[in-house]
Coordinates of C-alpha atoms in Angstrom, one line a residue:
Chain A
X9 CA 71.8 110.4 110.5
X10 CA 68.3 109.1 109.6
X11 CA 66.4 107.4 112.3
X12 CA 63.8 104.8 111.4
X13 CA 61.3 103.4 114.0
X14 CA 60.6 99.8 112.9
X15 CA 57.7 99.5 115.5
X16 CA 55.8 102.4 114.1
X17 CA 56.7 102.4 110.4
X18 CA 57.0 98.7 109.6
X19 CA 59.4 96.4 107.9
X20 CA 58.3 96.8 104.3
X21 CA 58.8 100.6 104.4
X22 CA 62.2 100.2 106.0
X23 CA 63.5 97.9 103.3
X24 CA 62.0 100.0 100.5
X25 CA 63.5 103.1 102.0
X26 CA 66.9 101.4 102.2
X27 CA 66.6 100.0 98.7
X28 CA 65.9 103.5 97.4
X29 CA 69.4 104.6 98.3
X30 CA 72.0 104.6 95.6
X31 CA 75.7 105.3 95.2
X32 CA 75.1 109.1 95.2
X33 CA 72.8 109.2 98.3
X34 CA 73.4 111.9 100.9
X35 CA 71.6 109.8 103.5
X36 CA 74.5 107.5 104.3
X37 CA 73.8 106.9 108.0
X38 CA 70.8 105.0 109.2
X39 CA 69.7 104.2 112.7
X40 CA 67.0 101.6 113.1
X41 CA 65.2 101.5 116.5
X42 CA 62.8 99.0 118.0
X43 CA 63.9 95.9 116.0
X44 CA 62.4 93.6 118.6
X45 CA 63.6 90.5 117.0
X46 CA 61.9 91.2 113.7
X47 CA 62.8 89.2 110.6
X48 CA 64.5 90.3 107.4
X49 CA 65.7 93.7 108.6
X50 CA 67.9 95.5 106.1
X51 CA 68.0 92.7 103.5
X52 CA 69.0 93.2 99.9
X53 CA 70.9 96.4 100.5
X54 CA 73.0 97.6 97.6
X55 CA 74.4 101.1 98.4
X56 CA 77.4 102.4 100.3
X57 CA 75.4 103.2 103.5
X58 CA 75.9 102.5 107.2
X59 CA 73.0 100.9 109.0
X60 CA 72.9 100.5 112.7
X61 CA 70.2 98.2 114.2
X62 CA 69.7 99.1 117.9
X63 CA 68.7 95.8 119.4
X64 CA 68.4 92.1 118.5
X65 CA 67.1 90.8 115.2
X66 CA 65.2 87.7 114.0
X67 CA 65.8 85.7 110.9
X68 CA 67.9 86.8 107.9
X69 CA 69.0 90.2 109.0
X70 CA 71.3 91.9 106.4
X71 CA 70.8 89.0 104.0
X72 CA 72.1 89.4 100.4
X73 CA 74.1 92.5 101.4
X74 CA 76.1 94.4 98.9
X75 CA 78.3 97.5 99.7
X76 CA 76.4 98.4 102.9
X77 CA 77.9 98.3 106.4
X78 CA 75.3 96.9 108.9
X79 CA 76.0 97.0 112.6
X80 CA 73.6 95.0 114.9
X81 CA 73.8 96.2 118.4
X82 CA 72.4 93.0 119.9
X83 CA 72.2 89.4 118.9
X84 CA 71.1 88.0 115.5
X85 CA 68.6 85.2 114.7
X86 CA 69.2 82.5 112.1
X87 CA 70.8 83.3 108.8
X88 CA 72.3 86.6 109.5
X89 CA 74.2 88.0 106.5
X90 CA 73.2 85.0 104.4
X91 CA 74.5 85.2 100.9
X92 CA 76.5 88.4 101.4
X93 CA 78.2 89.7 98.3
X94 CA 80.2 92.7 99.7
X95 CA 80.2 95.2 102.5
X96 CA 80.2 94.2 106.2
X97 CA 77.9 93.0 108.9
X98 CA 78.9 93.3 112.6
X99 CA 77.0 91.6 115.3
X100 CA 77.8 92.8 118.8
X101 CA 76.2 89.8 120.5
X102 CA 75.7 86.2 119.4
X103 CA 74.4 84.8 116.1
X104 CA 72.0 81.9 115.7
X105 CA 72.4 79.1 113.2
X106 CA 73.9 79.4 109.6
X107 CA 75.4 82.8 110.0
X108 CA 77.0 84.0 106.8
X109 CA 75.7 80.9 104.9
X110 CA 76.6 80.8 101.2
X111 CA 78.3 84.3 101.4
X112 CA 80.3 85.3 98.3
X113 CA 82.2 88.2 99.8
X114 CA 82.3 90.9 102.4
X115 CA 83.1 90.6 106.1
X116 CA 80.9 89.2 108.8
X117 CA 82.0 89.8 112.4
X118 CA 80.3 88.1 115.3
X119 CA 81.7 89.4 118.6
X120 CA 79.9 86.7 120.7
X121 CA 79.3 83.1 119.8
X122 CA 77.8 81.7 116.6
X123 CA 75.7 78.5 116.8
X124 CA 75.5 75.6 114.4
X125 CA 76.4 75.7 110.7
X126 CA 78.2 79.0 110.8
X127 CA 79.6 79.7 107.3
X128 CA 77.8 76.7 105.7
X129 CA 78.6 76.6 102.0
X130 CA 80.5 79.9 102.2
X131 CA 81.8 80.9 98.8
X132 CA 84.3 83.7 99.5
X133 CA 83.0 85.6 102.5
X134 CA 85.3 86.3 105.5
X135 CA 83.7 85.4 108.9
X136 CA 85.4 86.3 112.2
X137 CA 83.8 85.0 115.4
X138 CA 85.0 86.3 118.7
X139 CA 83.6 83.3 120.6
X140 CA 82.7 79.8 119.7
X141 CA 81.0 78.2 116.7
X142 CA 78.6 75.3 116.9
X143 CA 78.5 72.0 115.1
X144 CA 78.8 71.6 111.3
X145 CA 80.4 75.0 110.8
X146 CA 81.9 75.6 107.4
X147 CA 80.1 72.5 106.1
X148 CA 80.9 72.3 102.3
X149 CA 82.6 75.7 102.5
X150 CA 84.1 76.5 99.2
X151 CA 86.2 79.6 99.6
X152 CA 86.8 82.5 102.0
X153 CA 88.0 82.4 105.6
X154 CA 86.4 81.4 108.8
X155 CA 88.2 82.6 111.9
X156 CA 87.1 81.3 115.3
X157 CA 88.7 82.9 118.4
X158 CA 87.0 80.4 120.8
X159 CA 86.2 76.7 120.2
X160 CA 84.6 74.9 117.3
X161 CA 81.9 72.2 117.7
X162 CA 81.5 68.8 116.1
X163 CA 82.3 68.1 112.5
X164 CA 84.1 71.3 111.7
X165 CA 84.6 71.8 107.9
X166 CA 82.8 68.6 106.9
X167 CA 83.1 68.0 103.1
X168 CA 85.2 71.1 102.8
X169 CA 86.4 72.6 99.5
X170 CA 88.9 75.4 99.5
X171 CA 87.9 77.7 102.4
X172 CA 90.5 78.3 105.1
X173 CA 89.5 77.7 108.7
X174 CA 91.4 79.2 111.7
X175 CA 90.6 78.2 115.2
X176 CA 92.3 79.4 118.4
X177 CA 90.6 77.1 120.9
X178 CA 89.6 73.5 120.8
X179 CA 88.0 71.7 117.9
X180 CA 85.5 69.1 119.2
X181 CA 85.8 67.1 116.1
X182 CA 86.7 67.5 112.4
X183 CA 84.3 66.7 109.7
X184 CA 84.9 64.3 106.8
X185 CA 87.9 65.3 104.7
X186 CA 88.9 68.3 107.0
X187 CA 92.4 68.2 108.4
X188 CA 94.8 70.4 110.3
X189 CA 97.3 72.1 108.0
X190 CA 100.5 73.9 108.4
X191 CA 100.3 77.6 109.3
X192 CA 102.6 79.3 106.9
X193 CA 103.6 83.0 106.9
X194 CA 101.0 83.9 104.2
X195 CA 98.3 82.4 106.4
X196 CA 99.4 84.4 109.4
X197 CA 99.3 87.5 107.3
X198 CA 95.7 86.8 106.2
X199 CA 94.7 86.1 109.7
X200 CA 96.4 89.2 111.1
X201 CA 94.5 91.3 108.6
X202 CA 91.2 89.7 109.3
X203 CA 91.6 90.1 113.1
X204 CA 92.5 93.7 112.7
X205 CA 89.6 94.5 110.4
X206 CA 87.3 92.7 112.9
X207 CA 88.7 94.8 115.7
X208 CA 89.6 91.6 117.7
X209 CA 92.7 91.6 119.8
X210 CA 94.1 88.1 119.3
X211 CA 97.5 86.9 118.2
X212 CA 97.6 85.0 114.9
X213 CA 100.2 82.7 116.2
X214 CA 97.7 81.2 118.7
X215 CA 95.5 79.8 116.0
X216 CA 95.6 76.6 114.1
X217 CA 94.7 76.2 110.5
X218 CA 92.4 73.6 109.0
X219 CA 91.5 72.9 105.4
X220 CA 90.5 70.3 102.9
X221 CA 92.4 67.0 102.5
X222 CA 91.0 67.1 98.9
X223 CA 90.1 63.4 99.1
X224 CA 86.4 63.7 98.9
X225 CA 85.3 66.3 96.3
X226 CA 86.7 64.6 93.3
X227 CA 85.6 61.3 92.0
X228 CA 88.2 58.7 93.2
X229 CA 88.1 55.4 91.4
X230 CA 89.2 53.5 94.5
X231 CA 86.0 54.7 96.2
X232 CA 83.8 53.7 93.4
X233 CA 82.2 50.9 95.4
X234 CA 81.1 53.4 98.1
X235 CA 79.2 55.8 95.7
Chain B
X135 CA 57.2 75.2 112.0
X136 CA 55.3 75.5 115.3
X137 CA 56.2 78.0 118.1
X138 CA 56.9 77.3 121.7
X139 CA 57.0 79.7 124.6
X140 CA 57.8 79.0 128.2
X141 CA 58.0 81.1 131.3
X142 CA 59.4 80.0 134.7
X143 CA 59.0 82.6 137.4
X144 CA 61.6 83.1 140.1
X145 CA 60.1 86.3 141.5
X146 CA 56.8 85.5 143.2
X147 CA 55.5 89.0 142.6
X148 CA 55.2 88.1 138.9
X149 CA 52.9 85.1 139.6
X150 CA 49.7 87.0 139.3
X151 CA 50.8 88.1 135.8
X152 CA 52.0 84.7 134.5
X153 CA 49.0 84.2 132.2
X154 CA 49.1 87.8 130.8
X155 CA 52.9 87.5 130.0
X156 CA 52.5 84.0 128.5
X157 CA 49.5 85.0 126.4
X158 CA 51.5 87.8 124.8
X159 CA 54.4 85.5 124.1
X160 CA 52.0 82.9 122.6
X161 CA 50.3 85.4 120.3
X162 CA 53.6 86.6 119.0
X163 CA 54.3 83.1 117.8
X164 CA 51.1 83.0 115.7
X165 CA 53.1 83.2 112.4
X166 CA 54.8 79.9 113.4
X167 CA 51.6 78.1 114.3
X168 CA 48.2 79.5 113.3
X169 CA 46.3 76.1 113.3
X170 CA 45.9 75.6 117.0
X171 CA 47.3 76.6 120.3
X172 CA 47.6 75.3 123.8
X173 CA 49.0 76.0 127.2
X174 CA 49.9 74.2 130.3
X175 CA 49.8 76.3 133.4
X176 CA 51.0 75.4 136.9
X177 CA 48.9 77.1 139.5
X178 CA 47.9 76.7 143.1
X179 CA 48.1 73.4 144.9
X180 CA 45.3 72.6 147.3
X181 CA 46.5 70.0 149.8
X182 CA 45.1 66.6 149.3
X183 CA 43.4 67.6 146.1
X184 CA 44.2 66.7 142.5
X185 CA 43.2 68.6 139.4
X186 CA 41.9 66.7 136.4
X187 CA 41.5 69.0 133.3
X188 CA 38.8 67.7 131.0
X189 CA 37.8 68.6 127.5
X190 CA 34.5 68.0 125.8
X191 CA 33.0 68.7 122.4
X192 CA 29.6 69.1 124.1
X193 CA 30.6 70.9 127.3
X194 CA 27.2 72.1 128.3
X195 CA 25.8 68.6 128.3
X196 CA 28.9 66.9 129.7
X197 CA 29.9 69.4 132.4
X198 CA 26.5 70.7 133.6
X199 CA 25.8 68.3 136.4
X200 CA 29.1 66.3 136.5
X201 CA 30.3 67.3 140.0
X202 CA 26.9 66.5 141.5
X203 CA 26.8 63.1 139.8
X204 CA 30.3 62.3 141.0
X205 CA 29.4 63.5 144.5
X206 CA 26.5 61.0 144.5
X207 CA 28.8 58.2 143.6
X208 CA 31.7 59.1 145.8
X209 CA 30.0 61.0 148.5
X210 CA 31.1 64.6 148.1
X211 CA 34.3 66.5 147.6
X212 CA 34.2 67.2 143.8
X213 CA 34.3 70.7 142.4
X214 CA 34.3 71.8 138.8
X215 CA 35.6 75.0 137.2
X216 CA 34.5 75.3 133.6
X217 CA 36.4 77.2 130.9
X218 CA 34.9 77.1 127.5
X219 CA 35.3 73.5 126.2
X220 CA 37.5 72.6 129.1
X221 CA 36.8 72.2 132.8
X222 CA 39.1 71.6 135.8
X223 CA 37.7 69.0 138.1
X224 CA 39.1 69.0 141.6
X225 CA 39.0 65.7 143.4
X226 CA 40.4 64.3 146.6
X227 CA 43.7 62.8 145.7
X228 CA 43.0 59.4 147.0
X229 CA 40.0 58.8 144.6
X230 CA 41.7 60.1 141.4
X231 CA 42.0 56.6 139.8
X232 CA 38.5 55.5 140.5
X233 CA 37.1 58.8 139.6
X234 CA 38.8 58.6 136.2
X235 CA 37.4 55.1 135.6
X236 CA 33.9 56.3 136.6
X237 CA 34.3 59.3 134.2
X238 CA 35.0 57.0 131.3
X239 CA 31.8 55.2 132.0
X240 CA 29.4 58.1 132.7
X241 CA 31.1 60.5 130.2
X242 CA 32.7 58.5 127.4
X243 CA 33.0 61.7 125.2
X244 CA 35.1 63.6 127.8
X245 CA 38.8 63.6 127.3
X246 CA 41.4 64.0 130.0
X247 CA 43.9 66.6 129.1
X248 CA 46.0 66.5 132.3
X249 CA 46.1 65.2 135.8
X250 CA 48.2 66.6 138.7
X251 CA 48.4 68.7 141.8
X252 CA 49.0 72.0 139.9
X253 CA 48.9 71.4 136.2
X254 CA 46.0 72.5 133.9
X255 CA 46.2 72.0 130.2
X256 CA 44.0 73.9 127.7
X257 CA 44.2 73.5 124.0
X258 CA 42.0 74.1 121.0
X259 CA 42.0 74.6 117.2
X260 CA 42.1 78.2 116.1
X261 CA 44.4 81.2 116.1
X262 CA 46.4 81.6 119.3
X263 CA 44.8 84.9 120.1
X264 CA 41.3 83.3 119.9
X265 CA 42.4 80.3 121.9
X266 CA 44.0 82.5 124.6
X267 CA 40.7 84.6 124.8
X268 CA 38.5 81.5 125.0
X269 CA 40.3 80.2 128.0
X270 CA 41.0 83.7 129.5
X271 CA 44.7 82.9 129.6
X272 CA 45.6 86.4 130.5
X273 CA 43.8 86.1 133.8
X274 CA 45.6 82.9 134.9
X275 CA 48.1 82.9 137.6
X276 CA 50.8 80.5 138.5
X277 CA 54.5 79.7 139.0
X278 CA 55.3 78.6 135.4
X279 CA 53.7 77.7 132.2
X280 CA 54.3 76.5 128.6
X281 CA 52.5 77.4 125.5
X282 CA 52.5 76.1 121.9
X283 CA 51.3 77.3 118.6
X284 CA 50.9 74.6 116.0
X285 CA 51.4 74.4 112.2
X286 CA 50.5 70.8 111.6
X287 CA 52.8 68.7 109.4
X288 CA 52.4 65.1 110.5
X289 CA 48.7 64.7 111.4
X290 CA 45.3 66.4 111.3
X291 CA 44.4 69.8 112.9
X292 CA 42.3 68.7 115.8
X293 CA 42.0 69.5 119.5
X294 CA 43.7 66.3 120.5
X295 CA 46.4 66.9 118.0
X296 CA 47.2 70.3 119.6
X297 CA 49.9 70.6 122.2
X298 CA 50.8 70.3 125.1
X299 CA 50.5 66.5 125.6
X300 CA 50.3 65.1 129.0
X301 CA 53.2 62.7 129.9
X302 CA 52.2 61.9 133.4
X303 CA 51.0 63.5 136.6
X304 CA 51.9 67.2 136.5
X305 CA 54.0 66.7 133.4
X306 CA 53.5 67.7 129.8
X307 CA 55.4 68.0 126.5
X308 CA 55.4 70.4 123.6
X309 CA 57.2 69.9 120.4
X310 CA 58.5 71.9 117.5
X311 CA 59.6 69.7 114.7
X312 CA 58.6 66.3 113.2
X313 CA 59.5 62.8 114.1
X314 CA 60.1 60.3 111.3
X315 CA 60.0 57.0 113.3
X316 CA 56.7 57.7 115.1
X317 CA 54.7 54.9 113.4
X318 CA 57.1 52.2 114.3
X319 CA 57.6 53.5 117.8
X320 CA 53.8 53.8 118.3
X321 CA 53.5 50.1 117.3
X322 CA 56.2 49.1 119.8
X323 CA 54.6 51.2 122.6
X324 CA 51.1 49.8 121.8
X325 CA 52.4 46.3 122.2
X326 CA 53.6 47.4 125.6
X327 CA 50.2 48.6 126.6
X328 CA 50.4 52.4 125.9
X329 CA 47.2 53.9 124.4
X330 CA 47.0 56.6 121.7
X331 CA 44.2 59.0 120.8
X332 CA 45.6 60.4 117.5
X333 CA 48.1 59.7 114.7
X334 CA 50.2 62.6 115.9
X335 CA 54.0 62.2 116.2
X336 CA 54.3 64.3 119.4
X337 CA 51.8 62.1 121.2
X338 CA 54.2 59.3 120.5
X339 CA 57.1 61.2 122.0
X340 CA 54.9 62.0 125.1
X341 CA 53.9 58.3 125.4
X342 CA 57.5 57.3 125.0
X343 CA 58.6 59.5 127.9
X344 CA 55.7 58.2 130.0
X345 CA 56.6 54.7 129.2
X346 CA 60.3 55.3 130.1
X347 CA 59.3 56.8 133.4
X348 CA 56.9 53.9 134.1
X349 CA 59.9 51.6 133.7
X350 CA 61.9 53.5 136.2
X351 CA 63.6 56.4 134.4
X352 CA 63.6 59.9 135.7
X353 CA 62.3 62.6 133.3
X354 CA 65.9 63.7 132.4
X355 CA 66.9 60.0 131.9
X356 CA 63.9 59.6 129.6
X357 CA 64.8 62.7 127.7
X358 CA 68.4 61.4 127.4
X359 CA 67.2 58.1 126.0
X360 CA 64.9 60.0 123.6
X361 CA 68.0 61.4 121.9
X362 CA 68.8 57.8 120.8
X363 CA 65.3 56.5 120.2
X364 CA 63.4 59.4 118.7
X365 CA 64.4 60.0 115.1
X366 CA 63.6 63.4 113.5
X367 CA 63.7 67.0 114.2
X368 CA 62.7 68.4 117.6
X369 CA 63.0 71.0 120.2
X370 CA 61.0 69.7 123.2
X371 CA 60.0 71.7 126.2
X372 CA 58.7 69.6 129.1
X373 CA 56.7 71.0 132.0
X374 CA 57.1 69.5 135.5
X375 CA 55.5 70.4 138.8
X376 CA 58.6 72.3 139.8
X377 CA 59.7 73.8 136.5
X378 CA 60.5 73.0 133.0
X379 CA 63.1 71.3 130.8
X380 CA 64.4 71.9 127.3
X381 CA 66.1 69.5 124.9
X382 CA 67.0 69.8 121.2
X383 CA 67.9 67.0 118.8
X384 CA 71.6 66.7 117.9
X385 CA 71.2 68.5 114.5
X386 CA 69.3 71.3 116.2
X387 CA 67.6 72.8 113.1
X388 CA 64.6 73.8 115.1
X389 CA 65.3 77.2 116.7
X390 CA 65.3 78.0 120.4
X391 CA 66.2 81.0 122.5
X392 CA 66.4 81.2 126.3
X393 CA 66.6 84.3 128.5
X394 CA 67.3 84.5 132.2
X395 CA 67.1 87.3 134.7
X396 CA 66.9 87.3 138.5
X397 CA 63.1 87.3 138.1
X398 CA 62.4 84.6 135.4
X399 CA 63.7 82.1 132.9
X400 CA 62.0 82.3 129.5
X401 CA 62.0 80.1 126.5
X402 CA 60.9 81.2 123.0
X403 CA 61.2 79.5 119.6
X404 CA 62.2 83.0 118.4
X405 CA 63.6 86.0 120.3
X406 CA 60.5 88.0 119.2
X407 CA 58.4 86.0 121.7
X408 CA 60.6 87.4 124.6
X409 CA 60.9 91.1 123.6
X410 CA 58.3 92.4 126.0
X411 CA 59.3 90.6 129.1
X412 CA 60.5 92.8 131.9
X413 CA 64.1 94.0 131.7
X414 CA 64.8 91.7 128.7
X415 CA 67.5 94.2 127.5
X416 CA 69.6 93.1 130.5
X417 CA 68.7 89.4 130.4
X418 CA 71.3 86.7 129.7
X419 CA 70.1 85.5 126.3
X420 CA 71.5 82.3 124.7
X421 CA 70.7 79.4 122.4
X422 CA 70.4 76.0 124.1
X423 CA 73.1 73.5 123.0
X424 CA 72.0 70.6 120.9
X425 CA 71.6 67.1 122.5
X426 CA 71.8 68.7 126.0
X427 CA 69.1 68.4 128.6
X428 CA 68.4 71.6 130.5
X429 CA 66.2 71.9 133.6
X430 CA 65.0 74.7 135.8
X431 CA 63.2 74.1 139.0
X432 CA 62.0 75.8 142.1

C-alpha cells in the first residue's frame, strides 16, 4: 500500500505518480490522504490499480478513468467519473452535479444521493445510485444503464437515446420522449447484476424501467413545422 | 465563476472567531473570484443605535472630521470607526434618515454600503487575502457573516460592483452566476423609483428584492418571486439580522454546498471552503435543492 499525502505533496505530483503506473506495476494499492475537497484528484488513470481517497473531493475526481478502481471515502464534487472508459469509481457519500457525464464504460456507484444531471449524455457507462438523483438526470443518455434506488427529480431521461433507466422510487417527471417501459426478464437480469456489483441490497422487482419512445431523435416529417 | 462563503454560528463560544473562520473560507475561494472581495458581518447591537457603513475613495479627507461635523449639526451622539477605505458610523436610530440626507450634502463622494443595527459591509477590488487584510477581517466578531469573491462577467471590476449588495436595513445579497434580463428589469425598477450605482446584474437583483419588500413581500416571498422574475444563473445567499438564506435557480448549474453541525451552519460554493471548520468530518453536508428557499435564523 502506497500512501500519498495530497496536502504536503500536491496534486500535480499525485497525478503524475499515478499516471506513471502501467499494467506491470507492483504498486497496485494507493491511499490518498488529506484530499480536502481538492479538484481533479486521480484523473486520467490508465492502469489496473486501486486508489482510495480518504475524504471528500472537489470537481472532476477520477475523470477519464480507464482500468483503475477508485474509491472515494466521502462525497464528490461536480463531474465525478466524468467520461469514464472502464474500471470503477465508488463514492461512499453523495455526488454533486453531472456525475458520470459522457461515460463510455465502467461502473460508477454512488452510495448516497447524486444531484442534477447525473449520467448526462452517458454513452455506455453503468451508474448505480443508492439514493436519489436530481433533475435532468440521463439527459440525452445514449447507452448504458442508470439505476436509481431512491427517487428521480424532474425531467428524467429528457431527449433520451438508448440508455436504460431503472428507478425504484418516485419519478418527479419524465423528460421529453422518455416513457415507462415493460420490465422483461432480461432487464431484471441486468439490474440484478448491477445491484450485486454495486453491493446494494435491493430487489430488482421493485424497480420500474424507463427508456426512449424514439419519437424525437430521428427527423420526423410530421414535425417539420416545429424544427 | 465567483465564490460565496457563509457562516451562521449556533454556538456563542465561536462568535469571537467568526471573522477568522470566515477569512479563511473566503481566501480558499480566491480561484473562483480573484477580482474583488467583500464581506457582510453581523456583530453587536447597541440599543437605540444604528450602524451606517460608509466607503470613500478619499477616506482621510472624508472621514477625518465627519463625526464632529455631524455632531455640530445634530447635537452629539455620532461615533466613527474607520477601517481602510470604509468606516462604520454609529448614529442614534431616530436620526438615521436625516443623517443620511445630510451625508449626501456634506460628503457627496461617500457611498453607503449598508445600514442596520448589526450589519457592516466591507468590499474592495483586489485579491481576497488582501481585501481581508485591509479590513482586518480575521479580528471581527459576530453571530454570522457572508463573504464573496468576484470574477466579473457582467460589468466592470469596481468597489461598487463587488458584493455584498445591501437590500435593506440589516440585509444583503451575494450572487454567483449571471442574470440575463438585468437591463430590462433595471429599466422597470428605475421607472418605479429605484436607484442604481452601477451596471451590475447583482445590484439589480438586490434592488428587485428591496422593491418587492417595499411593496409588502417578506424576504422569502421576494426570493420566491425572484424565481419567476430573474432570468439567468444564480446561487444567491442573503444575509438578514437573524441569519441567512440560500436560493438557487431551477437549473442549478452554480454549485453550492451546505454543512451543519450543533455549532454552526456553513455555506460554500465548493466544499474546499469548508474543510477547516471545526468537526467538519462529522457535519451533515449536502447540496441545497434547486428553486428552494432555505433560511437559518437565531
